[in-house]
Structure formats: C-alpha cells, structure tokens
Coordinates of C-alpha atoms and ligand atoms in Angstrom, one line a residue:
M1 CA 0.0 0.0 -0.1
I2 CA 1.4 3.5 -0.9
K3 CA 1.7 5.7 2.1
T4 CA 0.4 9.4 1.8
C5 CA 2.2 11.9 4.0
Q6 CA 0.9 15.1 5.1
N7 CA 2.3 18.7 6.0
F8 CA 2.9 19.1 9.8
I9 CA 1.3 22.3 11.0
N10 CA 1.1 23.4 14.6
G11 CA 1.8 20.0 15.9
K12 CA -0.7 18.2 13.7
W13 CA -0.2 16.2 10.5
T14 CA -2.5 18.3 8.0
P15 CA -3.7 17.5 4.6
P16 CA -3.0 20.5 1.8
S17 CA -6.0 22.6 1.3
S18 CA -5.7 21.7 -2.4
G19 CA -6.3 17.9 -1.4
K20 CA -3.9 17.3 -4.1
Y21 CA -0.8 15.1 -3.7
Y22 CA 2.1 14.0 -6.1
E23 CA 4.2 10.7 -6.1
I24 CA 8.0 10.2 -5.5
R25 CA 9.7 7.2 -7.1
N26 CA 12.9 5.6 -6.1
P27 CA 15.6 7.2 -8.6
A28 CA 17.3 3.8 -8.6
D29 CA 14.1 1.9 -9.4
K30 CA 11.4 3.8 -11.2
D31 CA 8.9 1.1 -10.4
E32 CA 9.2 1.7 -6.7
I33 CA 6.7 4.3 -5.4
I34 CA 8.1 5.9 -2.3
G35 CA 4.9 7.8 -1.4
Q36 CA 2.5 10.6 -2.0
F37 CA 3.2 14.1 -0.6
P38 CA 1.1 17.1 -0.6
L39 CA 0.9 19.8 -3.1
S40 CA 0.7 22.7 -0.8
E41 CA -1.0 26.1 -1.6
I42 CA -0.4 29.5 -0.2
Q43 CA -3.0 29.4 2.4
D44 CA -1.2 26.4 3.9
V45 CA 2.1 28.3 3.9
D46 CA 0.4 31.1 5.7
Q47 CA -1.1 28.8 8.2
A48 CA 2.3 27.1 9.0
V49 CA 3.9 30.6 9.3
L50 CA 1.1 31.8 11.7
A51 CA 1.5 28.7 13.8
A52 CA 5.2 29.3 14.0
S53 CA 4.9 32.9 14.8
K54 CA 2.5 32.0 17.8
A55 CA 4.7 29.4 19.2
F56 CA 7.7 31.8 19.0
L57 CA 6.2 33.7 22.0
A58 CA 6.7 31.0 24.5
W59 CA 9.7 29.1 22.4
S60 CA 11.8 32.2 22.7
K61 CA 11.3 32.5 26.3
L62 CA 12.5 29.2 27.4
L63 CA 16.0 29.0 28.8
P64 CA 18.4 28.0 26.2
M65 CA 19.2 25.0 28.2
E66 CA 15.5 24.0 28.2
R67 CA 15.4 24.2 24.4
A68 CA 18.6 22.2 24.3
A69 CA 16.8 19.5 26.5
Y70 CA 14.2 19.0 23.6
V71 CA 17.2 18.9 21.0
E72 CA 19.0 16.3 23.0
K73 CA 15.8 14.0 23.2
F74 CA 15.6 14.4 19.4
T75 CA 19.3 13.7 18.8
T76 CA 19.0 10.5 20.7
L77 CA 16.1 9.5 18.7
L78 CA 18.1 10.3 15.4
D79 CA 21.1 8.5 16.6
E80 CA 19.1 5.3 17.3
K81 CA 17.5 5.3 13.8
T82 CA 20.7 6.2 11.6
N83 CA 20.6 3.0 9.6
Y84 CA 16.9 3.0 9.0
L85 CA 17.0 6.7 8.0
G86 CA 20.1 6.2 5.7
E87 CA 18.3 3.3 3.8
C88 CA 15.0 5.6 3.4
L89 CA 17.3 8.3 2.0
C90 CA 19.0 6.0 -0.3
R91 CA 15.6 5.0 -1.6
E92 CA 14.4 8.5 -2.1
Q93 CA 17.6 10.3 -3.3
G94 CA 19.7 7.6 -4.8
K95 CA 23.2 7.9 -3.2
P96 CA 25.2 4.7 -2.0
L97 CA 24.0 3.4 1.4
V98 CA 27.3 4.1 3.1
E99 CA 27.0 7.9 2.1
A100 CA 23.3 7.9 2.8
I101 CA 23.8 6.5 6.4
G102 CA 26.6 9.2 6.7
E103 CA 23.9 11.9 6.3
P104 CA 22.1 11.4 9.7
S105 CA 25.3 10.3 11.5
R106 CA 26.9 13.4 10.5
G107 CA 23.7 15.1 11.5
V108 CA 23.9 13.5 15.0
K109 CA 27.5 15.3 15.3
E110 CA 26.3 18.5 14.2
C111 CA 23.3 18.4 16.6
K112 CA 25.5 17.8 19.5
Y113 CA 27.7 20.6 18.7
V114 CA 24.6 22.9 18.4
I115 CA 23.2 21.5 21.9
G116 CA 26.5 23.0 23.3
E117 CA 25.9 26.1 21.8
A118 CA 22.8 26.7 24.1
T119 CA 25.5 27.7 26.8
R120 CA 27.4 29.8 24.4
L121 CA 24.8 32.4 23.0
Q122 CA 27.0 35.0 24.8
G123 CA 27.1 38.6 24.1
L124 CA 29.4 41.3 25.2
S125 CA 30.0 43.6 28.2
L126 CA 31.8 46.9 27.6
P127 CA 32.9 49.6 30.1
S128 CA 30.6 52.7 30.1
E129 CA 31.9 56.3 29.6
R130 CA 29.8 57.0 32.8
Q131 CA 30.0 56.1 36.5
G132 CA 27.3 53.8 37.7
V133 CA 26.3 52.5 34.3
T134 CA 26.9 49.1 32.8
N135 CA 26.7 48.5 29.0
T136 CA 26.0 45.2 27.5
V137 CA 25.3 43.6 24.1
V138 CA 23.1 40.5 24.3
R139 CA 21.7 38.3 21.4
E140 CA 17.9 37.6 20.8
P141 CA 16.3 35.0 18.5
V142 CA 15.4 36.5 15.2
G143 CA 11.7 35.1 15.1
V144 CA 10.2 32.8 12.5
I145 CA 12.6 31.2 10.2
A146 CA 11.8 29.8 6.8
A147 CA 14.2 26.7 5.9
I148 CA 14.3 26.1 2.1
T149 CA 16.3 23.1 1.2
P150 CA 17.7 21.3 -1.9
W151 CA 17.4 17.5 -2.8
N152 CA 21.1 16.5 -2.8
F153 CA 21.5 16.2 1.1
P154 CA 17.8 15.7 2.0
M155 CA 18.5 15.1 5.6
L156 CA 21.5 16.9 6.5
T157 CA 20.5 20.2 5.2
P158 CA 17.0 20.3 7.0
L159 CA 18.9 19.3 10.3
R160 CA 21.6 22.0 9.8
K161 CA 19.0 24.7 9.5
T162 CA 16.3 23.7 11.9
I163 CA 18.6 22.6 15.0
P164 CA 20.6 25.7 15.3
A165 CA 17.3 28.0 14.6
L166 CA 15.5 26.1 17.6
I167 CA 18.4 26.3 19.8
A168 CA 18.6 30.0 19.2
G169 CA 15.0 30.4 20.2
C170 CA 13.5 30.7 16.6
T171 CA 10.6 28.8 15.4
V172 CA 10.7 27.1 12.1
V173 CA 8.8 26.4 8.7
L174 CA 10.8 23.9 6.8
K175 CA 10.2 23.5 3.0
P176 CA 12.2 20.7 1.5
S177 CA 12.8 19.9 -2.2
Y178 CA 9.8 18.9 -4.1
D179 CA 12.0 15.8 -5.3
T180 CA 13.0 14.6 -1.7
P181 CA 10.1 15.4 0.9
W182 CA 10.2 12.2 2.5
C183 CA 13.4 12.5 4.5
S184 CA 11.9 15.7 6.0
V185 CA 8.6 13.9 6.9
L186 CA 10.8 11.2 8.7
L187 CA 12.5 13.9 10.7
L188 CA 9.3 15.7 11.6
E189 CA 8.2 12.3 13.1
L190 CA 11.2 12.4 15.3
F191 CA 10.5 16.0 16.3
E192 CA 6.9 14.9 17.0
K193 CA 8.2 12.1 19.2
A194 CA 10.7 14.3 21.1
G195 CA 7.6 16.3 22.2
F196 CA 8.4 19.8 20.8
P197 CA 5.8 22.3 21.5
A198 CA 3.0 22.6 18.9
G199 CA 4.3 25.2 16.1
T200 CA 8.0 25.3 17.0
V201 CA 8.8 23.2 13.8
N202 CA 6.5 23.0 10.8
L203 CA 6.6 21.3 7.6
I204 CA 5.1 22.5 4.3
M205 CA 5.7 20.4 1.1
G206 CA 5.1 21.1 -2.5
R207 CA 6.5 23.0 -5.5
G208 CA 9.0 25.9 -4.8
S209 CA 7.5 27.8 -8.0
Q210 CA 4.1 27.6 -6.2
I211 CA 4.6 28.3 -2.6
G212 CA 8.3 29.5 -2.2
D213 CA 7.5 33.2 -2.8
A214 CA 4.6 33.0 -0.4
L215 CA 6.9 31.6 2.3
S216 CA 10.0 33.9 1.8
G217 CA 7.7 36.9 1.2
N218 CA 5.5 36.4 4.3
P219 CA 6.0 39.5 6.6
L220 CA 5.9 37.1 9.6
V221 CA 9.0 35.4 8.4
R222 CA 12.3 37.2 9.9
G223 CA 14.9 35.1 8.5
I224 CA 15.3 32.8 5.4
T225 CA 18.1 30.0 5.3
F226 CA 18.2 28.6 1.9
T227 CA 20.4 26.1 0.3
G228 CA 20.0 25.5 -3.5
S229 CA 20.9 27.1 -6.8
T230 CA 21.9 30.6 -7.3
I231 CA 19.2 31.5 -9.6
I232 CA 16.6 30.8 -6.8
G233 CA 18.9 32.3 -4.1
R234 CA 19.0 35.4 -6.0
Q235 CA 15.1 35.5 -6.4
I236 CA 14.8 34.8 -2.5
N237 CA 17.2 37.6 -1.9
K238 CA 15.0 40.0 -3.7
T239 CA 11.7 38.7 -2.0
A240 CA 13.3 39.0 1.5
A241 CA 14.6 42.5 0.9
A242 CA 11.1 43.8 0.6
N243 CA 10.3 42.9 4.0
F244 CA 14.1 43.4 5.4
A245 CA 14.2 39.8 6.4
K246 CA 17.7 38.3 7.0
V247 CA 18.9 35.8 4.5
Q248 CA 21.6 32.9 4.9
L249 CA 22.0 31.7 1.1
E250 CA 24.2 28.8 0.3
M251 CA 24.3 28.3 -3.5
G252 CA 26.0 26.9 -6.2
G253 CA 29.8 26.3 -7.0
K254 CA 32.4 25.4 -9.7
N255 CA 35.1 24.4 -7.3
P256 CA 38.7 24.2 -8.6
A257 CA 41.6 21.8 -7.4
I258 CA 45.1 23.1 -8.3
V259 CA 47.9 20.6 -8.5
W260 CA 51.3 22.1 -8.7
D261 CA 54.6 20.6 -7.6
Y262 CA 53.2 17.8 -5.6
A263 CA 54.9 14.6 -5.3
N264 CA 52.2 12.2 -4.4
I265 CA 50.1 12.3 -7.6
T266 CA 48.1 9.1 -6.7
G267 CA 47.2 10.6 -3.4
A268 CA 46.1 13.6 -5.0
A269 CA 44.0 11.7 -7.7
K270 CA 42.3 9.9 -4.7
S271 CA 41.2 12.9 -2.8
I272 CA 40.2 14.6 -6.1
A273 CA 38.2 11.7 -7.2
V274 CA 36.1 11.3 -3.8
A275 CA 35.6 15.1 -4.0
A276 CA 34.5 15.0 -7.6
F277 CA 32.2 11.7 -7.5
A278 CA 30.8 11.2 -4.3
N279 CA 27.1 11.4 -4.5
A280 CA 27.6 11.2 -8.1
G281 CA 28.9 14.6 -8.3
Q282 CA 25.7 16.1 -7.0
R283 CA 27.4 18.1 -4.3
C284 CA 27.9 22.0 -4.1
T285 CA 31.3 21.6 -2.8
A286 CA 32.3 18.7 -5.5
V287 CA 35.7 19.4 -7.2
S288 CA 34.6 19.8 -10.7
R289 CA 37.7 21.4 -12.5
V290 CA 41.4 20.4 -11.9
L291 CA 44.0 22.7 -13.1
V292 CA 47.3 20.9 -13.2
K293 CA 50.9 22.0 -14.0
R294 CA 51.5 20.8 -17.7
S295 CA 54.5 18.4 -16.7
Q296 CA 52.3 16.7 -14.2
A297 CA 49.3 16.4 -16.2
E298 CA 49.8 13.0 -17.8
E299 CA 50.4 11.1 -14.6
L300 CA 47.4 12.8 -12.9
E301 CA 45.1 12.0 -15.8
K302 CA 46.3 8.2 -15.5
A303 CA 45.9 8.1 -11.9
L304 CA 42.2 9.6 -12.3
I305 CA 41.3 7.2 -14.9
A306 CA 42.6 4.1 -12.9
I307 CA 40.5 5.2 -9.8
I308 CA 37.2 5.8 -12.2
K309 CA 37.8 2.3 -13.6
E310 CA 37.3 0.8 -10.3
Y311 CA 33.9 2.4 -9.6
K312 CA 30.8 0.2 -9.6
V313 CA 27.6 2.0 -10.8
G314 CA 24.3 0.7 -9.7
P315 CA 21.5 0.9 -7.2
G316 CA 22.7 2.4 -3.9
L317 CA 21.2 -0.1 -1.6
E318 CA 23.5 -2.9 -3.1
K319 CA 26.5 -2.5 -1.0
E320 CA 29.2 -3.2 -3.6
N321 CA 28.0 -0.1 -5.8
T322 CA 30.0 3.1 -5.2
I323 CA 28.2 5.5 -7.6
G324 CA 24.2 5.6 -7.6
P325 CA 21.9 7.0 -10.1
V326 CA 21.5 10.8 -10.6
V327 CA 18.2 12.1 -8.9
N328 CA 16.1 12.3 -12.0
K329 CA 15.7 12.4 -15.8
K330 CA 15.8 16.1 -15.9
A331 CA 19.2 16.2 -14.1
G332 CA 20.6 13.3 -16.1
D333 CA 19.6 15.0 -19.4
S334 CA 21.2 18.2 -18.4
I335 CA 24.5 16.3 -17.5
M336 CA 24.5 14.5 -20.8
E337 CA 24.1 17.8 -22.7
Y338 CA 27.2 19.3 -21.0
I339 CA 29.2 16.1 -21.9
A340 CA 27.9 16.4 -25.6
K341 CA 28.8 20.2 -25.6
A342 CA 32.4 19.5 -24.2
R343 CA 32.8 17.0 -27.3
E344 CA 31.5 19.6 -29.8
Q345 CA 33.9 22.3 -28.3
G346 CA 36.9 20.1 -28.9
A347 CA 37.7 18.5 -25.4
T348 CA 38.5 14.8 -25.0
I349 CA 36.4 12.4 -22.9
A350 CA 39.1 10.5 -21.5
I351 CA 36.8 8.0 -19.6
G352 CA 33.2 7.4 -19.2
G353 CA 30.8 10.1 -20.9
N354 CA 27.9 7.7 -21.4
Q355 CA 24.3 7.1 -19.8
L356 CA 24.3 3.3 -18.9
K357 CA 21.7 1.3 -20.4
G358 CA 20.1 -2.2 -20.1
G359 CA 19.1 -4.4 -17.3
V360 CA 19.0 -2.5 -13.8
Y361 CA 20.1 0.7 -15.6
D362 CA 16.8 1.1 -17.4
K363 CA 15.1 1.6 -14.1
G364 CA 17.0 4.6 -13.3
Y365 CA 19.1 7.4 -14.7
Y366 CA 22.9 6.2 -14.4
I367 CA 25.9 8.0 -15.8
E368 CA 29.5 6.9 -16.1
S369 CA 31.8 9.0 -14.0
T370 CA 33.6 11.0 -16.6
L371 CA 36.9 12.6 -16.9
V372 CA 37.2 15.4 -19.5
T373 CA 40.7 16.4 -20.6
N374 CA 42.1 19.0 -23.2
V375 CA 39.8 21.6 -21.5
T376 CA 40.0 25.3 -22.0
P377 CA 38.5 27.9 -19.8
D378 CA 36.1 29.3 -22.1
M379 CA 34.0 25.9 -22.6
A380 CA 30.9 25.6 -20.7
V381 CA 31.9 22.4 -18.9
A382 CA 34.7 24.5 -17.4
R383 CA 32.5 27.3 -16.4
E384 CA 29.0 26.1 -15.4
E385 CA 27.9 24.0 -12.4
I386 CA 27.1 20.5 -14.0
F387 CA 26.1 18.7 -10.8
G388 CA 26.9 15.4 -11.7
P389 CA 29.8 12.9 -12.2
V390 CA 31.9 15.0 -14.7
L391 CA 35.4 16.1 -13.8
T392 CA 37.4 18.3 -16.2
V393 CA 41.3 18.8 -16.3
Q394 CA 43.0 21.9 -17.8
K395 CA 46.7 22.1 -18.1
V396 CA 48.4 25.4 -16.8
D397 CA 51.9 26.8 -17.4
S398 CA 52.5 29.0 -14.3
F399 CA 51.2 29.1 -10.8
D400 CA 49.8 32.6 -11.4
E401 CA 47.8 31.2 -14.4
A402 CA 46.4 28.4 -12.2
L403 CA 45.2 30.9 -9.4
E404 CA 43.7 33.3 -12.3
V405 CA 41.7 30.5 -13.8
A406 CA 40.7 29.2 -10.5
N407 CA 39.5 32.5 -9.3
S408 CA 37.9 33.5 -12.7
S409 CA 34.6 31.8 -11.8
E410 CA 31.6 33.6 -10.7
Y411 CA 31.3 31.3 -8.0
G412 CA 33.4 31.1 -4.7
L413 CA 32.4 28.1 -2.6
A414 CA 35.3 25.6 -1.9
S415 CA 38.8 25.3 -3.5
C416 CA 41.8 22.8 -3.2
I417 CA 45.4 22.9 -3.7
F418 CA 47.8 20.0 -3.8
T419 CA 51.4 21.1 -3.6
D420 CA 54.5 20.5 -1.7
T421 CA 55.6 24.3 -1.7
Q422 CA 55.0 26.4 1.3
A423 CA 55.0 29.6 -0.8
N424 CA 52.3 28.3 -2.9
I425 CA 50.2 27.3 0.1
Y426 CA 50.6 30.6 1.5
R427 CA 49.5 32.4 -1.8
F428 CA 46.7 30.2 -2.2
M429 CA 45.4 30.7 1.4
K430 CA 45.6 34.5 0.7
E431 CA 44.4 34.7 -2.9
S432 CA 41.9 31.9 -3.4
Q433 CA 38.4 33.5 -3.9
S434 CA 36.5 30.9 -2.0
G435 CA 34.6 30.5 1.3
M436 CA 36.4 27.2 2.1
V437 CA 40.1 26.5 1.4
H438 CA 41.4 22.9 1.4
I439 CA 45.1 22.3 1.3
N440 CA 46.5 18.9 0.2
H441 CA 43.1 17.1 0.6
G442 CA 39.7 17.3 -1.1
S443 CA 36.7 19.5 -0.4
V444 CA 35.3 17.6 2.4
S445 CA 34.0 19.6 5.4
E446 CA 33.8 18.9 9.1
S447 CA 30.9 19.1 11.5
F448 CA 32.1 22.1 13.7
M449 CA 33.7 24.0 11.0
P450 CA 31.8 27.1 9.5
F451 CA 30.5 26.2 5.9
G452 CA 29.6 28.8 3.3
G453 CA 30.7 30.8 0.2
I454 CA 31.4 34.1 -1.3
K455 CA 30.6 35.7 -4.7
M456 CA 27.6 33.7 -6.3
S457 CA 28.0 30.9 -3.8
G458 CA 27.1 32.4 -0.5
L459 CA 25.5 35.4 1.2
G460 CA 25.0 36.0 5.0
P461 CA 26.6 34.3 7.9
F462 CA 28.2 30.6 7.3
S463 CA 26.1 27.7 8.5
I464 CA 27.5 25.0 10.9
G465 CA 29.4 25.8 13.9
A466 CA 29.7 29.2 15.8
T467 CA 28.7 31.5 12.8
N468 CA 25.3 30.2 12.8
K469 CA 24.4 32.4 15.8
D470 CA 25.1 35.6 13.8
F471 CA 22.2 34.5 11.5
F472 CA 19.6 33.1 13.9
M473 CA 20.1 35.9 16.6
N474 CA 19.6 39.6 16.4
T475 CA 21.7 42.2 18.3
K476 CA 20.3 44.2 21.3
V477 CA 22.2 46.7 23.2
I478 CA 21.4 47.5 26.9
Y479 CA 22.4 50.8 28.9
N480 CA 21.6 50.4 32.5
Q481 CA 22.1 53.3 34.9
Y482 CA 21.9 52.0 38.3
I483 CA 22.7 55.3 40.3
Ligands
NAD501 P1 17.0 24.7 -6.4 O1 17.5 26.1 -6.3 O2 16.1 24.2 -7.6 O3 15.9 24.3 -5.2 C1 16.3 24.8 -3.8 C2 14.9 24.8 -3.0 O4 14.3 26.1 -3.4 C3 13.8 23.9 -3.1 O5 13.3 23.4 -2.0 C4 12.9 24.4 -4.1 O6 11.7 23.9 -4.1 C5 12.9 25.8 -3.6 N1 12.4 26.8 -4.3 C6 12.3 26.9 -5.7 N2 11.8 27.9 -6.2 C7 11.5 28.8 -5.1 C8 11.1 30.1 -4.8 N3 10.6 30.9 -5.8 N4 11.2 30.7 -3.6 C9 11.4 29.9 -2.5 N5 12.0 28.7 -2.7 C10 11.9 28.1 -4.0 O7 18.1 23.6 -6.0 P2 18.2 22.2 -6.1 O8 18.1 21.7 -7.7 O9 17.2 21.5 -5.1 O10 19.6 22.1 -5.4 C11 20.8 21.9 -6.4 C12 21.5 23.2 -6.1 O11 21.7 23.6 -4.7 C13 22.9 23.2 -6.6 O12 23.0 24.5 -7.4 C14 23.8 23.2 -5.4 O13 25.0 23.9 -5.8 C15 23.0 24.0 -4.5 N6 23.7 23.5 -3.1 C16 24.4 24.5 -2.4 C17 24.9 24.0 -1.2 C18 25.7 25.0 -0.5 O14 26.0 24.7 0.6 N7 26.2 26.0 -1.1 C19 24.6 22.9 -0.7 C20 23.8 21.8 -1.4 C21 23.2 22.5 -2.7

C-alpha cells in the first residue's frame, strides 16, 4: 500500500488545502513508489507561518538549556535510527548506502555541537563612559525562520537549518525540495516524538515555484535560510529584501583543485576523485575542475582514470556499488548535454561520458563517472555548475595562471590545492576567492567548522558551527544606569 504523507502544521499532520498529492519514485528503480506528498498552496504556507509565529512567543522565552533538552531528546532518537534513515534516504535520493547513512550520522554530530551552543549564546560587556552604568550587548532570537532546502542532502540540510534555529529560540517552517520530501517527513516524526511544543517546527511540501515566494515573502518570516541554486537564491534575496528579512544563502559552486609541484600524484588523484564523484558529483562543494601543471598532467590523468575504472555504478542499496543514479531524468539529461557540448567544443572524453543502459540501468538514470581532458577555460564544461559525475582537467603553465583560472569563476564556494611548496600554499590561502580552502586534501567539510561561500555561492553568515548564531540571532544593546 502506498503511503500518503501530510504537512506538519501546529503539531498536527495536516492535509493540503488543495487536497492534491504527487508521487515520488526511487531514482534507482522507477517502479518503486516511495509515497505521495502534499501539493501545498499559499494558504497552507500562511497557516504554517502563523503557527510558528504564535509558538515563537513561548519558545523564545524558554531558557536556552530548556530548548537544548528537547534537542537532546531528538538527537538521541536520530542517533538510534541512523541505519533506517540512511536506507530511506538511499531509496528517495539515490546515493550509495554508506553515504546515505553518513547523512543522519553527521547530523547527530552537528546536533551535539549545536546543543552545546545553548551555553555559548553569549554577548558582550563593555565599559561605560559614565559612572554607575553598565553597557551590555545581548543576542535575541530572530523570530520565524523559513528553512528552504535542496534534494542533494535531503536529511543533513534540513537538520543543519532547523536545529541551530531552535536552539537560538527561533521557530521554523521547513520547506524541503519537491524531489525529496520523505526525508523531512521522517525528521518531523522524530521532532513530534521528542515532544517539541506545537508550532515550533512545521513542515510544508510542494513545488517551490508555487509556494516559495509566499513563504520567503511572508512578513512574519524574519529570516530565510536557503540552500539551493544561485538562480533561486537571487530570487529569494529580492523577495526577502522587501520585508528586510535576514538571509543565509548557500548556493552553487564550480570548485577548482590546483595540482602544482606535488610529489604524491596518486594521493592527489584519490582525494580529488572522492571530492568529485561522491553522491554522483551532486554536491555543491564537489571538485569539478582540476588545474594541473602541464608536466604533471599525464600522470594525474592516468591516476584518475585508474580510480574511475574501479567504480561500480548501480543501485545505492546494493553494498558493492560506489556510484548511484542521478536524482532524476531532468538532471541526467542536463548532465549528458554538458558532456555532448564538451565533445563539440573540442575537449576529449578520457573515460566515461555515457548514460548506462540495459538491465537494472533502465530502471533509473545512471551516468558513467566522466573525465574530460584537453579543456580550455572558455568551455561551458569548465565554467558552469554541472552537478553530476563530470570532472575536467585543464593544463596550466604557471602558478599565476592556475590561480587566475581558479578565481575566474563567478562562484566562490570551495577550493583545493595539492602542492609541496609552502610559498604556493601561502599564496593560495591568501588569494583563493572561495569561502572554504582545502590544502592537500579534497573539499570535505567537518561538523564544527563554519560552511559557506562568497561571490555567487553565498550570502550571510556561514552555517555549521559558531557562525550560525550570527544568522539566527539579532543584536540588542542595553544601557543600564544604576545610580
Ligand atoms: P533549487 O534552487 O532548484 O531548489 C532549492 C529549494 O528552493 C527547493 O526546496 C525548491 O523547491 C525551492 N524553491 C524553488 N523556487 C523557489 C522560490 N521561488 N522561492 C523559494 N524557494 C524556492 O536547487 P536544487 O536543484 O534543489 O539543488 C541543487 C543546487 O543546490 C545546486 O546549485 C547546488 O550547488 C546547490 N547547493 C548548494 C549548497 C551549499 O551549501 N552552497 C549545498 C547543497 C546544494
């Protein structure tokens, strides 16, 4: 029997006012229906925001440690279910099981850090210019937060937004991606079980194009934390500006890895391949272009090809598979168009480049991990975010050229360098135009380190770790004259 999921509004599972639902299927097996999910309308959004706004009055007055107690209960439940949640995630989004279980597991780590933040919501105390006066700066919760999330990390991203918002004293309306709502339903079941007061966390599902503006433009929403494409981020930024709502925008990337005078080419290739092909390349921080010293290019390309040959592409639930399907046909077609364009523009497909067909492959959209060589910086494949298992290699003749090409992107999310030279490391740390710089390893983040980008990749305080407080809390200044 096919399950039908509902929105979660004011502590109750609530059908959409349209009475309409849509179907989600397993990207690894289009015959498997995951469930039916609400096609919400503007009035459902308004109802959820109103519930969050009413709940804010009491939730924001709790002591931070009292709020942390709810999150602790939630985290225990999450921790107990990581294997089950990972399996569901794999069925909904497609990534291999190990990576899928990694999401709730990483979520537990991030939750634990954020629970500790309840004791660190500190402000400032400054000396006054006057006798008998104390001057303090305190933090206060922003209010209702709209959390808008993409499909590529359907469990971690909602957690990364809702948990720090709740600890800070905000209430939340979560709108997950149209393509991966089930993971959010599963999280809301845990919030319900943990006993959060009605209205503190709400869930609205449906098409971003139908309900997104109503959510980010609702005047009761005081902050919008968004992860997704730059094009939608720009739209949200405009909508939020009309109400002077705060924004935390995490957007696209075209992340470079420079390889320059590095002895361990095999090691560099291993790190780059993980960073490029995990989650079938559908990561905002995926390394998607390598800029290599001409004299090291051949060795590096050979090493990358050898690694790619070992990949096993297939359904993520089967443990031997290391690369799953891409999320849907639309994404797959777009990736294949980029590969075709690279061919047309004169690049070489060194390995891969095909959609896999026949047998199990006909049940989903599977693309070979692809290495594109002889790339020049003007090619679409070298400039635009592909969001699939495609890595380009471009040869460069000087370190200055490598830096210039790395920085020539409109994006500025993550960047990597592999080099044994201290002077190059120093220059890269200083000159790389990105929010996150990785030296001698791939673009893999950690659970307490701030996460975000610059240029077209990010706006507002970084998420994860200590910087989240700057987004979810406002500043209040208090002058107190005692005598
Ligand atoms: P998307 O921008 O299409 O959708 C993201 C979310 O925005 C979805 O929930 C969608 O329904 C919603 N949305 C759509 N229109 C809206 C509107 N008008 N108003 C409000 N919300 C609206 O992105 P996607 O395809 O789900 O995800 C892939 C993109 O996300 C890639 O560009 C990737 O780089 C980016 N991403 C960035 C990060 C990061 O941390 N920087 C992390 C993961 C993914």
